[in-house]
mmCIF file of N, CA and C in Angstrom:
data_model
loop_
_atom_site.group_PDB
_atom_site.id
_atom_site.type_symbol
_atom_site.label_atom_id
_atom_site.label_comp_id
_atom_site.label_asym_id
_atom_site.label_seq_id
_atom_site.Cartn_x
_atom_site.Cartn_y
_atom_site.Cartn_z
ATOM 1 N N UNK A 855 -11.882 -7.597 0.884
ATOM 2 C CA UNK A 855 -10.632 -7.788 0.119
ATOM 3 C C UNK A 855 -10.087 -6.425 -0.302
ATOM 4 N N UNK A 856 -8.925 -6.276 0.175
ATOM 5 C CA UNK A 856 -8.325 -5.223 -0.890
ATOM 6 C C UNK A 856 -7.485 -4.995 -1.861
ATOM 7 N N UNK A 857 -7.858 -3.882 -2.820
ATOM 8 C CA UNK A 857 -7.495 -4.032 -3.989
ATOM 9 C C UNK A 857 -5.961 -4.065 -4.063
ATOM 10 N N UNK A 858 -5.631 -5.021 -5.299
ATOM 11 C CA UNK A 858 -3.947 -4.687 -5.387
ATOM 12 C C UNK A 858 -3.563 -3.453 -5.320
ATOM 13 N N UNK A 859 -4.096 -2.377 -5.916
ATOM 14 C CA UNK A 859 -3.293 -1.541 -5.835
ATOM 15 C C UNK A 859 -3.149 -0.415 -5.154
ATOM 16 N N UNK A 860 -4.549 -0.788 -4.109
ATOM 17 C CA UNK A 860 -4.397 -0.182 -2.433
ATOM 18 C C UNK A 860 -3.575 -0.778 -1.932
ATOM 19 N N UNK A 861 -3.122 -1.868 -1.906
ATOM 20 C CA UNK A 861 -1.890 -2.983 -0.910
ATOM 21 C C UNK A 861 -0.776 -2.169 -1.036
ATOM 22 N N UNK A 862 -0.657 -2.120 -2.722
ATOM 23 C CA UNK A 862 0.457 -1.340 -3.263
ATOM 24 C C UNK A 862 0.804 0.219 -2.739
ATOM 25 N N UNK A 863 -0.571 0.868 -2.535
ATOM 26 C CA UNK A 863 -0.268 2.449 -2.296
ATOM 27 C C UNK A 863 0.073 2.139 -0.231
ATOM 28 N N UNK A 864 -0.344 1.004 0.380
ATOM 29 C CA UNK A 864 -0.292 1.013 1.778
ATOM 30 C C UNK A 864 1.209 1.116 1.654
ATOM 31 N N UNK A 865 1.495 -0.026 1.489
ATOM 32 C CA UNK A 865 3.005 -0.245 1.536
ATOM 33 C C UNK A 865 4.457 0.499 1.172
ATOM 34 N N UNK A 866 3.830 0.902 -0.002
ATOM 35 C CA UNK A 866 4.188 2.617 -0.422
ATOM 36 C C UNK A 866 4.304 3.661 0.702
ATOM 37 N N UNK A 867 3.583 3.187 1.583
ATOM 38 C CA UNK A 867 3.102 4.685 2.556
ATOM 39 C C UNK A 867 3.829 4.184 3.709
ATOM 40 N N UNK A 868 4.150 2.915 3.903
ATOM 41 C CA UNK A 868 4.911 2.183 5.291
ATOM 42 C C UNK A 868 6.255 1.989 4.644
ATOM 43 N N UNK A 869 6.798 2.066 3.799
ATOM 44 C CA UNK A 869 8.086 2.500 3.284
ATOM 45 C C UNK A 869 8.827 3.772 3.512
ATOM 46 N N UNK A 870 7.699 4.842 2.923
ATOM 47 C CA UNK A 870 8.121 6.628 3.459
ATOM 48 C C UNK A 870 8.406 7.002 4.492
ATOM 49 N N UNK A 871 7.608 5.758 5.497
ATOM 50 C CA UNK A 871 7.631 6.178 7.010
ATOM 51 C C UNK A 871 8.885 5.635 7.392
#
């Protein structure tokens, strides 16, 4: 499982891109 607020920093990071 990952943590909410790794989901949060992924998505964060596929946004910048």
């Amino acid at each position: 499982v990952i943590p909410l607020k790794n989901y949060i920093t992924w998505i964060s990071n596929k946004i910048n891109e």
